[in-house]
């Protein structure tokens, strides 16, 4: 299915998976609206790919609303990718970092779904792709509160899909649930145990952000009658 001339809003487009997704969707002729907090990175990226960008801190509800107000009247695709992964041990993690995790990974993602739905075509609907994680399917030993937020992303995504169907809304809702992807997020996830990250990098070939971008393209290109629920992908060497 051609994606040419569709409009996609990608959150967390300034880095890692979001940035790779932006490049991949640009190749398909999609009009892009990139968002994140880092104005310099977004500006540079938007210039390279002739895209629009809007700076927004998704932890601030009013900035999320402003983002969608500025995004124009019509959006076809929302890639809910922005996320954080500070070390968040249940035993002694900082409670304020748990709040940040909930606000960015769960509440902002949900808020973006709500506002994107208002911008989708009222008859044909749109596509929402939430970037979850393998940590939304099983709790890894170092998953901590991060895993709790990704389980919540899965619940939000599935609840949204049922609510839309109950309203005969044609919008398709999908998740991508990756294992380890080589992005700056991992430095933060393993902040309290950098040796573990070093060891992991030696032990396994991590996914590349482009692997996720290709998966996104596959999802978006499926015909309208196909709704993929979730795609789980992990490095072949990843043990859990
Ligand atoms: N890397 C992995 O191993 C892995 C595995 C499974 C799932 N994931 C998920 O993949 C998604 C992308 O992660 P990544 O690995 O690409 O990480 P990353 O390189 O650290 O990128 C995270 C993105 O989120 C944005 N972001 C963070 N807080 C934000 C806020 N308050 N407001 C607006 N934007 C915010 C950042 O933009 P600014 O800094 O410009 O704000 C950045 O563009 C996340 O949802 C993550 O949980 C990652």
PDB file of C-alpha atoms and ligand atoms in Angstrom:
ATOM      1  CA  UNK A   1       0.000   0.000   0.000  1.00  0.00           C
ATOM      2  CA  UNK A   2       1.381   3.390  -0.924  1.00  0.00           C
ATOM      3  CA  UNK A   3       2.052   5.736   1.935  1.00  0.00           C
ATOM      4  CA  UNK A   4       2.864   8.659  -0.338  1.00  0.00           C
ATOM      5  CA  UNK A   5       1.474  12.003   0.803  1.00  0.00           C
ATOM      6  CA  UNK A   6       0.245  10.674   4.130  1.00  0.00           C
ATOM      7  CA  UNK A   7       1.168  12.711   7.195  1.00  0.00           C
ATOM      8  CA  UNK A   8       2.873  11.113  10.192  1.00  0.00           C
ATOM      9  CA  UNK A   9       3.643  12.584  13.570  1.00  0.00           C
ATOM     10  CA  UNK A  10       6.606  10.879  15.261  1.00  0.00           C
ATOM     11  CA  UNK A  11       7.305  11.507  18.934  1.00  0.00           C
ATOM     12  CA  UNK A  12      10.862  11.126  20.205  1.00  0.00           C
ATOM     13  CA  UNK A  13      12.138  11.785  16.684  1.00  0.00           C
ATOM     14  CA  UNK A  14      15.346  13.470  17.832  1.00  0.00           C
ATOM     15  CA  UNK A  15      17.186  10.234  18.646  1.00  0.00           C
ATOM     16  CA  UNK A  16      17.466   6.459  18.288  1.00  0.00           C
ATOM     17  CA  UNK A  17      14.418   4.584  17.045  1.00  0.00           C
ATOM     18  CA  UNK A  18      12.334   7.702  16.352  1.00  0.00           C
ATOM     19  CA  UNK A  19      15.060   9.203  14.186  1.00  0.00           C
ATOM     20  CA  UNK A  20      15.471   5.965  12.193  1.00  0.00           C
ATOM     21  CA  UNK A  21      11.681   5.814  11.729  1.00  0.00           C
ATOM     22  CA  UNK A  22      11.696   9.379  10.418  1.00  0.00           C
ATOM     23  CA  UNK A  23      14.281   8.501   7.748  1.00  0.00           C
ATOM     24  CA  UNK A  24      12.419   5.341   6.789  1.00  0.00           C
ATOM     25  CA  UNK A  25       9.050   7.064   6.448  1.00  0.00           C
ATOM     26  CA  UNK A  26      10.569   9.923   4.495  1.00  0.00           C
ATOM     27  CA  UNK A  27      11.716   7.380   1.888  1.00  0.00           C
ATOM     28  CA  UNK A  28       8.070   6.404   1.447  1.00  0.00           C
ATOM     29  CA  UNK A  29       7.052   9.965   0.587  1.00  0.00           C
ATOM     30  CA  UNK A  30       5.317  10.554   3.924  1.00  0.00           C
ATOM     31  CA  UNK A  31       5.034  14.128   5.190  1.00  0.00           C
ATOM     32  CA  UNK A  32       6.652  14.221   8.604  1.00  0.00           C
ATOM     33  CA  UNK A  33       6.040  16.152  11.775  1.00  0.00           C
ATOM     34  CA  UNK A  34       8.901  15.444  14.131  1.00  0.00           C
ATOM     35  CA  UNK A  35       8.739  16.176  17.818  1.00  0.00           C
ATOM     36  CA  UNK A  36      10.911  16.000  20.905  1.00  0.00           C
ATOM     37  CA  UNK A  37      12.461  18.442  23.371  1.00  0.00           C
ATOM     38  CA  UNK A  38      15.846  18.950  21.724  1.00  0.00           C
ATOM     39  CA  UNK A  39      15.342  21.854  19.326  1.00  0.00           C
ATOM     40  CA  UNK A  40      18.827  21.739  17.821  1.00  0.00           C
ATOM     41  CA  UNK A  41      18.646  18.032  16.950  1.00  0.00           C
ATOM     42  CA  UNK A  42      15.110  18.339  15.573  1.00  0.00           C
ATOM     43  CA  UNK A  43      15.975  21.420  13.525  1.00  0.00           C
ATOM     44  CA  UNK A  44      18.984  19.674  11.977  1.00  0.00           C
ATOM     45  CA  UNK A  45      17.000  16.521  11.190  1.00  0.00           C
ATOM     46  CA  UNK A  46      13.992  18.394   9.821  1.00  0.00           C
ATOM     47  CA  UNK A  47      16.250  20.415   7.544  1.00  0.00           C
ATOM     48  CA  UNK A  48      17.927  17.260   6.186  1.00  0.00           C
ATOM     49  CA  UNK A  49      14.622  15.624   5.355  1.00  0.00           C
ATOM     50  CA  UNK A  50      12.510  18.658   4.520  1.00  0.00           C
ATOM     51  CA  UNK A  51      10.160  17.879   7.423  1.00  0.00           C
ATOM     52  CA  UNK A  52       8.341  20.010   9.979  1.00  0.00           C
ATOM     53  CA  UNK A  53       9.265  19.927  13.605  1.00  0.00           C
ATOM     54  CA  UNK A  54       7.567  21.047  16.792  1.00  0.00           C
ATOM     55  CA  UNK A  55       9.417  21.217  20.091  1.00  0.00           C
ATOM     56  CA  UNK A  56       7.345  19.832  22.962  1.00  0.00           C
ATOM     57  CA  UNK A  57       7.965  18.366  26.383  1.00  0.00           C
ATOM     58  CA  UNK A  58       5.449  15.540  26.553  1.00  0.00           C
ATOM     59  CA  UNK A  59       5.508  15.650  30.358  1.00  0.00           C
ATOM     60  CA  UNK A  60       3.627  18.913  30.123  1.00  0.00           C
ATOM     61  CA  UNK A  61      -0.046  18.390  29.126  1.00  0.00           C
ATOM     62  CA  UNK A  62      -0.336  21.901  27.732  1.00  0.00           C
ATOM     63  CA  UNK A  63       2.667  21.281  25.452  1.00  0.00           C
ATOM     64  CA  UNK A  64       1.063  18.064  24.188  1.00  0.00           C
ATOM     65  CA  UNK A  65      -2.089  20.035  23.356  1.00  0.00           C
ATOM     66  CA  UNK A  66      -0.043  22.786  21.706  1.00  0.00           C
ATOM     67  CA  UNK A  67       1.815  20.130  19.680  1.00  0.00           C
ATOM     68  CA  UNK A  68      -1.410  18.798  18.189  1.00  0.00           C
ATOM     69  CA  UNK A  69      -2.848  22.283  17.682  1.00  0.00           C
ATOM     70  CA  UNK A  70       0.242  23.241  15.702  1.00  0.00           C
ATOM     71  CA  UNK A  71       0.372  19.941  13.807  1.00  0.00           C
ATOM     72  CA  UNK A  72      -2.395  21.046  11.430  1.00  0.00           C
ATOM     73  CA  UNK A  73      -5.845  19.765  10.699  1.00  0.00           C
ATOM     74  CA  UNK A  74      -5.069  16.320   9.352  1.00  0.00           C
ATOM     75  CA  UNK A  75      -2.759  13.480  10.458  1.00  0.00           C
ATOM     76  CA  UNK A  76      -2.876   9.912   9.149  1.00  0.00           C
ATOM     77  CA  UNK A  77      -0.268   8.188  11.316  1.00  0.00           C
ATOM     78  CA  UNK A  78       0.898   8.605  14.913  1.00  0.00           C
ATOM     79  CA  UNK A  79       4.147   6.898  15.923  1.00  0.00           C
ATOM     80  CA  UNK A  80       4.111   7.045  19.711  1.00  0.00           C
ATOM     81  CA  UNK A  81       7.796   6.413  20.238  1.00  0.00           C
ATOM     82  CA  UNK A  82       9.067   8.860  22.899  1.00  0.00           C
ATOM     83  CA  UNK A  83      10.134   7.051  26.026  1.00  0.00           C
ATOM     84  CA  UNK A  84      12.577   7.112  28.889  1.00  0.00           C
ATOM     85  CA  UNK A  85      14.293   4.343  30.810  1.00  0.00           C
ATOM     86  CA  UNK A  86      16.107   5.620  33.883  1.00  0.00           C
ATOM     87  CA  UNK A  87      17.377   2.954  36.277  1.00  0.00           C
ATOM     88  CA  UNK A  88      14.252   2.372  38.344  1.00  0.00           C
ATOM     89  CA  UNK A  89      14.742  -0.390  40.871  1.00  0.00           C
ATOM     90  CA  UNK A  90      11.543  -1.216  42.723  1.00  0.00           C
ATOM     91  CA  UNK A  91      13.465  -1.612  46.022  1.00  0.00           C
ATOM     92  CA  UNK A  92      15.287   1.687  46.081  1.00  0.00           C
ATOM     93  CA  UNK A  93      14.592   3.597  42.852  1.00  0.00           C
ATOM     94  CA  UNK A  94      13.822   7.280  43.116  1.00  0.00           C
ATOM     95  CA  UNK A  95      10.030   7.742  43.290  1.00  0.00           C
ATOM     96  CA  UNK A  96      10.288  10.939  41.251  1.00  0.00           C
ATOM     97  CA  UNK A  97      11.845   8.922  38.403  1.00  0.00           C
ATOM     98  CA  UNK A  98       8.841   6.561  38.587  1.00  0.00           C
ATOM     99  CA  UNK A  99       6.588   9.591  38.091  1.00  0.00           C
ATOM    100  CA  UNK A 100       8.662  10.692  35.083  1.00  0.00           C
ATOM    101  CA  UNK A 101       8.389   7.188  33.641  1.00  0.00           C
ATOM    102  CA  UNK A 102       4.621   7.126  34.042  1.00  0.00           C
ATOM    103  CA  UNK A 103       4.206  10.617  32.621  1.00  0.00           C
ATOM    104  CA  UNK A 104       6.311  10.068  29.492  1.00  0.00           C
ATOM    105  CA  UNK A 105       5.859   6.370  28.734  1.00  0.00           C
ATOM    106  CA  UNK A 106       2.192   6.000  29.614  1.00  0.00           C
ATOM    107  CA  UNK A 107       0.259   9.235  30.171  1.00  0.00           C
ATOM    108  CA  UNK A 108       1.785  11.233  27.313  1.00  0.00           C
ATOM    109  CA  UNK A 109       1.432   8.256  24.964  1.00  0.00           C
ATOM    110  CA  UNK A 110      -2.256   8.007  25.888  1.00  0.00           C
ATOM    111  CA  UNK A 111      -2.781  11.755  25.571  1.00  0.00           C
ATOM    112  CA  UNK A 112      -1.184  11.672  22.090  1.00  0.00           C
ATOM    113  CA  UNK A 113      -3.542   8.826  21.080  1.00  0.00           C
ATOM    114  CA  UNK A 114      -6.558  10.879  22.191  1.00  0.00           C
ATOM    115  CA  UNK A 115      -5.486  13.987  20.309  1.00  0.00           C
ATOM    116  CA  UNK A 116      -4.358  12.131  17.163  1.00  0.00           C
ATOM    117  CA  UNK A 117      -7.777  10.462  16.876  1.00  0.00           C
ATOM    118  CA  UNK A 118      -9.325  13.913  16.463  1.00  0.00           C
ATOM    119  CA  UNK A 119      -7.023  14.552  13.477  1.00  0.00           C
ATOM    120  CA  UNK A 120      -7.637  11.274  11.648  1.00  0.00           C
ATOM    121  CA  UNK A 121     -10.067  11.025   8.766  1.00  0.00           C
ATOM    122  CA  UNK A 122     -13.532  10.553  10.258  1.00  0.00           C
ATOM    123  CA  UNK A 123     -14.398   7.783   7.776  1.00  0.00           C
ATOM    124  CA  UNK A 124     -11.175   5.909   6.997  1.00  0.00           C
ATOM    125  CA  UNK A 125      -9.512   6.474  10.390  1.00  0.00           C
ATOM    126  CA  UNK A 126      -5.746   6.458  10.842  1.00  0.00           C
ATOM    127  CA  UNK A 127      -2.927   4.316  12.184  1.00  0.00           C
ATOM    128  CA  UNK A 128      -1.397   4.439  15.651  1.00  0.00           C
ATOM    129  CA  UNK A 129       1.830   2.566  16.322  1.00  0.00           C
ATOM    130  CA  UNK A 130       2.912   2.515  19.948  1.00  0.00           C
ATOM    131  CA  UNK A 131       6.532   1.582  20.606  1.00  0.00           C
ATOM    132  CA  UNK A 132       6.349  -0.718  23.586  1.00  0.00           C
ATOM    133  CA  UNK A 133       9.032  -3.241  24.550  1.00  0.00           C
ATOM    134  CA  UNK A 134       9.701  -6.899  25.253  1.00  0.00           C
ATOM    135  CA  UNK A 135       9.569  -5.544  28.823  1.00  0.00           C
ATOM    136  CA  UNK A 136       5.831  -5.155  28.273  1.00  0.00           C
ATOM    137  CA  UNK A 137       5.561  -8.928  27.855  1.00  0.00           C
ATOM    138  CA  UNK A 138       7.859 -10.346  30.515  1.00  0.00           C
ATOM    139  CA  UNK A 139       9.730  -8.682  33.341  1.00  0.00           C
ATOM    140  CA  UNK A 140      13.499  -8.900  32.896  1.00  0.00           C
ATOM    141  CA  UNK A 141      15.614  -8.977  36.091  1.00  0.00           C
ATOM    142  CA  UNK A 142      16.602  -5.319  35.649  1.00  0.00           C
ATOM    143  CA  UNK A 143      13.168  -4.260  34.369  1.00  0.00           C
ATOM    144  CA  UNK A 144      12.132  -2.385  37.513  1.00  0.00           C
ATOM    145  CA  UNK A 145       9.479   0.285  37.102  1.00  0.00           C
ATOM    146  CA  UNK A 146      10.281   0.640  33.375  1.00  0.00           C
ATOM    147  CA  UNK A 147       8.713  -2.776  32.782  1.00  0.00           C
ATOM    148  CA  UNK A 148       5.629  -1.652  34.722  1.00  0.00           C
ATOM    149  CA  UNK A 149       5.177   1.258  32.298  1.00  0.00           C
ATOM    150  CA  UNK A 150       5.573  -0.974  29.242  1.00  0.00           C
ATOM    151  CA  UNK A 151       2.975  -3.426  30.587  1.00  0.00           C
ATOM    152  CA  UNK A 152       0.753  -0.362  30.918  1.00  0.00           C
ATOM    153  CA  UNK A 153       1.463   0.621  27.295  1.00  0.00           C
ATOM    154  CA  UNK A 154       0.252  -2.814  26.243  1.00  0.00           C
ATOM    155  CA  UNK A 155      -2.928  -2.447  28.307  1.00  0.00           C
ATOM    156  CA  UNK A 156      -3.596   1.053  26.955  1.00  0.00           C
ATOM    157  CA  UNK A 157      -3.059  -0.101  23.369  1.00  0.00           C
ATOM    158  CA  UNK A 158      -5.365  -3.084  23.684  1.00  0.00           C
ATOM    159  CA  UNK A 159      -8.051  -1.121  25.543  1.00  0.00           C
ATOM    160  CA  UNK A 160      -7.924   1.581  22.860  1.00  0.00           C
ATOM    161  CA  UNK A 161      -8.317  -1.001  20.092  1.00  0.00           C
ATOM    162  CA  UNK A 162     -11.471  -2.419  21.740  1.00  0.00           C
ATOM    163  CA  UNK A 163     -12.946   1.047  22.359  1.00  0.00           C
ATOM    164  CA  UNK A 164     -12.402   2.035  18.725  1.00  0.00           C
ATOM    165  CA  UNK A 165     -13.993  -1.150  17.430  1.00  0.00           C
ATOM    166  CA  UNK A 166     -16.999  -0.572  19.686  1.00  0.00           C
ATOM    167  CA  UNK A 167     -17.429   2.773  17.919  1.00  0.00           C
ATOM    168  CA  UNK A 168     -16.861   1.290  14.444  1.00  0.00           C
ATOM    169  CA  UNK A 169     -13.828   3.532  14.154  1.00  0.00           C
ATOM    170  CA  UNK A 170     -11.556   2.237  11.354  1.00  0.00           C
ATOM    171  CA  UNK A 171      -8.338   3.371  13.036  1.00  0.00           C
ATOM    172  CA  UNK A 172      -5.799   0.555  13.357  1.00  0.00           C
ATOM    173  CA  UNK A 173      -3.759   0.292  16.547  1.00  0.00           C
ATOM    174  CA  UNK A 174      -0.503  -1.635  16.711  1.00  0.00           C
ATOM    175  CA  UNK A 175       2.487  -2.090  18.987  1.00  0.00           C
ATOM    176  CA  UNK A 176       6.094  -2.852  18.282  1.00  0.00           C
ATOM    177  CA  UNK A 177       7.813  -4.591  21.185  1.00  0.00           C
ATOM    178  CA  UNK A 178      11.583  -4.669  20.734  1.00  0.00           C
ATOM    179  CA  UNK A 179      14.273  -6.276  22.846  1.00  0.00           C
ATOM    180  CA  UNK A 180      17.613  -4.483  23.124  1.00  0.00           C
ATOM    181  CA  UNK A 181      18.105  -1.788  20.488  1.00  0.00           C
ATOM    182  CA  UNK A 182      21.409   0.038  20.311  1.00  0.00           C
ATOM    183  CA  UNK A 183      20.373   3.598  21.217  1.00  0.00           C
ATOM    184  CA  UNK A 184      21.349   6.170  23.883  1.00  0.00           C
ATOM    185  CA  UNK A 185      18.451   4.931  26.040  1.00  0.00           C
ATOM    186  CA  UNK A 186      20.478   1.900  27.138  1.00  0.00           C
ATOM    187  CA  UNK A 187      23.127   4.080  28.824  1.00  0.00           C
ATOM    188  CA  UNK A 188      20.382   5.369  31.120  1.00  0.00           C
ATOM    189  CA  UNK A 189      18.710   1.995  31.618  1.00  0.00           C
ATOM    190  CA  UNK A 190      22.030   0.543  32.788  1.00  0.00           C
ATOM    191  CA  UNK A 191      23.215   3.744  34.537  1.00  0.00           C
ATOM    192  CA  UNK A 192      23.694   1.914  37.828  1.00  0.00           C
ATOM    193  CA  UNK A 193      25.601  -0.966  36.186  1.00  0.00           C
ATOM    194  CA  UNK A 194      27.638   0.186  33.181  1.00  0.00           C
ATOM    195  CA  UNK A 195      29.709  -3.033  33.360  1.00  0.00           C
ATOM    196  CA  UNK A 196      26.548  -5.003  32.600  1.00  0.00           C
ATOM    197  CA  UNK A 197      25.953  -2.932  29.479  1.00  0.00           C
ATOM    198  CA  UNK A 198      29.568  -3.413  28.371  1.00  0.00           C
ATOM    199  CA  UNK A 199      29.212  -7.166  28.866  1.00  0.00           C
ATOM    200  CA  UNK A 200      25.921  -7.211  27.013  1.00  0.00           C
ATOM    201  CA  UNK A 201      27.407  -5.376  24.040  1.00  0.00           C
ATOM    202  CA  UNK A 202      30.126  -8.044  23.871  1.00  0.00           C
ATOM    203  CA  UNK A 203      27.695 -10.921  24.265  1.00  0.00           C
ATOM    204  CA  UNK A 204      25.102  -9.984  21.701  1.00  0.00           C
ATOM    205  CA  UNK A 205      24.501  -8.117  18.495  1.00  0.00           C
ATOM    206  CA  UNK A 206      21.752  -5.718  19.428  1.00  0.00           C
ATOM    207  CA  UNK A 207      18.945  -4.661  17.134  1.00  0.00           C
ATOM    208  CA  UNK A 208      19.667  -1.574  15.094  1.00  0.00           C
ATOM    209  CA  UNK A 209      17.117   1.306  15.180  1.00  0.00           C
ATOM    210  CA  UNK A 210      16.649   0.637  11.443  1.00  0.00           C
ATOM    211  CA  UNK A 211      15.318  -2.841  12.277  1.00  0.00           C
ATOM    212  CA  UNK A 212      12.464  -1.160  14.115  1.00  0.00           C
ATOM    213  CA  UNK A 213      11.978   1.367  11.322  1.00  0.00           C
ATOM    214  CA  UNK A 214      11.630  -1.472   8.783  1.00  0.00           C
ATOM    215  CA  UNK A 215       9.081  -3.169  11.047  1.00  0.00           C
ATOM    216  CA  UNK A 216       7.141   0.092  11.237  1.00  0.00           C
ATOM    217  CA  UNK A 217       7.112   0.374   7.448  1.00  0.00           C
ATOM    218  CA  UNK A 218       5.820  -3.198   7.166  1.00  0.00           C
ATOM    219  CA  UNK A 219       2.971  -2.409   9.583  1.00  0.00           C
ATOM    220  CA  UNK A 220       2.003   0.813   7.841  1.00  0.00           C
ATOM    221  CA  UNK A 221       2.000  -0.814   4.408  1.00  0.00           C
ATOM    222  CA  UNK A 222      -0.439  -3.596   5.252  1.00  0.00           C
ATOM    223  CA  UNK A 223      -3.816  -3.237   3.544  1.00  0.00           C
ATOM    224  CA  UNK A 224      -6.633  -1.558   5.495  1.00  0.00           C
ATOM    225  CA  UNK A 225      -8.330  -4.860   6.397  1.00  0.00           C
ATOM    226  CA  UNK A 226      -5.183  -6.084   8.211  1.00  0.00           C
ATOM    227  CA  UNK A 227      -4.646  -4.939  11.787  1.00  0.00           C
ATOM    228  CA  UNK A 228      -1.425  -6.161  13.351  1.00  0.00           C
ATOM    229  CA  UNK A 229      -1.717  -6.261  17.138  1.00  0.00           C
ATOM    230  CA  UNK A 230       1.923  -6.438  18.127  1.00  0.00           C
ATOM    231  CA  UNK A 231       5.278  -7.393  16.694  1.00  0.00           C
ATOM    232  CA  UNK A 232       7.803  -8.768  19.186  1.00  0.00           C
ATOM    233  CA  UNK A 233      11.401  -8.751  18.020  1.00  0.00           C
ATOM    234  CA  UNK A 234      14.609  -9.327  19.914  1.00  0.00           C
ATOM    235  CA  UNK A 235      18.276  -9.809  19.021  1.00  0.00           C
ATOM    236  CA  UNK A 236      18.782 -13.431  18.087  1.00  0.00           C
ATOM    237  CA  UNK A 237      21.375 -13.718  20.877  1.00  0.00           C
ATOM    238  CA  UNK A 238      19.142 -12.187  23.562  1.00  0.00           C
ATOM    239  CA  UNK A 239      18.498 -14.874  26.162  1.00  0.00           C
ATOM    240  CA  UNK A 240      15.196 -13.542  27.613  1.00  0.00           C
TER     241      UNK A 240
HETATM  242  N1  LIG B   1      16.628   1.021  23.069  1.00  0.00           N
HETATM  243  C1  LIG B   1      16.028  -0.101  23.455  1.00  0.00           C
HETATM  244  O1  LIG B   1      16.679  -1.124  23.780  1.00  0.00           O
HETATM  245  C2  LIG B   1      14.516  -0.174  23.487  1.00  0.00           C
HETATM  246  C3  LIG B   1      13.933  -1.439  23.628  1.00  0.00           C
HETATM  247  C4  LIG B   1      12.558  -1.538  23.671  1.00  0.00           C
HETATM  248  C5  LIG B   1      11.769  -0.409  23.575  1.00  0.00           C
HETATM  249  N2  LIG B   1      12.357   0.817  23.443  1.00  0.00           N
HETATM  250  C6  LIG B   1      11.465   1.988  23.358  1.00  0.00           C
HETATM  251  O2  LIG B   1      11.722   2.696  22.161  1.00  0.00           O
HETATM  252  C7  LIG B   1      11.352   4.058  22.326  1.00  0.00           C
HETATM  253  C8  LIG B   1      12.461   4.962  21.785  1.00  0.00           C
HETATM  254  O3  LIG B   1      13.618   4.749  22.569  1.00  0.00           O
HETATM  255  P1  LIG B   1      15.115   4.872  22.027  1.00  0.00           P
HETATM  256  O4  LIG B   1      15.787   3.615  22.413  1.00  0.00           O
HETATM  257  O5  LIG B   1      15.135   5.336  20.626  1.00  0.00           O
HETATM  258  O6  LIG B   1      15.654   5.990  23.036  1.00  0.00           O
HETATM  259  P2  LIG B   1      16.384   7.402  22.846  1.00  0.00           P
HETATM  260  O7  LIG B   1      17.391   7.314  21.763  1.00  0.00           O
HETATM  261  O8  LIG B   1      16.797   7.800  24.211  1.00  0.00           O
HETATM  262  O9  LIG B   1      15.185   8.332  22.351  1.00  0.00           O
HETATM  263  C9  LIG B   1      14.138   8.688  23.198  1.00  0.00           C
HETATM  264  C10 LIG B   1      13.330   9.802  22.526  1.00  0.00           C
HETATM  265  O10 LIG B   1      12.262  10.174  23.412  1.00  0.00           O
HETATM  266  C11 LIG B   1      12.206  11.585  23.498  1.00  0.00           C
HETATM  267  N3  LIG B   1      11.717  12.023  24.804  1.00  0.00           N
HETATM  268  C12 LIG B   1      12.106  11.587  26.023  1.00  0.00           C
HETATM  269  N4  LIG B   1      11.479  12.280  26.982  1.00  0.00           N
HETATM  270  C13 LIG B   1      10.663  13.168  26.356  1.00  0.00           C
HETATM  271  C14 LIG B   1       9.776  14.177  26.804  1.00  0.00           C
HETATM  272  N5  LIG B   1       9.571  14.433  28.116  1.00  0.00           N
HETATM  273  N6  LIG B   1       9.111  14.903  25.887  1.00  0.00           N
HETATM  274  C15 LIG B   1       9.302  14.687  24.567  1.00  0.00           C
HETATM  275  N7  LIG B   1      10.149  13.749  24.072  1.00  0.00           N
HETATM  276  C16 LIG B   1      10.816  13.004  24.967  1.00  0.00           C
HETATM  277  C17 LIG B   1      13.650  12.044  23.282  1.00  0.00           C
HETATM  278  O11 LIG B   1      13.645  13.338  22.720  1.00  0.00           O
HETATM  279  P3  LIG B   1      14.298  14.653  23.416  1.00  0.00           P
HETATM  280  O12 LIG B   1      15.502  14.230  24.163  1.00  0.00           O
HETATM  281  O13 LIG B   1      14.543  15.555  22.241  1.00  0.00           O
HETATM  282  O14 LIG B   1      13.208  15.132  24.279  1.00  0.00           O
HETATM  283  C18 LIG B   1      14.177  11.034  22.268  1.00  0.00           C
HETATM  284  O15 LIG B   1      13.934  11.483  20.956  1.00  0.00           O
HETATM  285  C19 LIG B   1      11.047   4.228  23.809  1.00  0.00           C
HETATM  286  O16 LIG B   1       9.663   4.211  24.010  1.00  0.00           O
HETATM  287  C20 LIG B   1      11.685   3.007  24.447  1.00  0.00           C
HETATM  288  O17 LIG B   1      11.069   2.636  25.657  1.00  0.00           O
HETATM  289  C21 LIG B   1      13.706   0.951  23.387  1.00  0.00           C
END
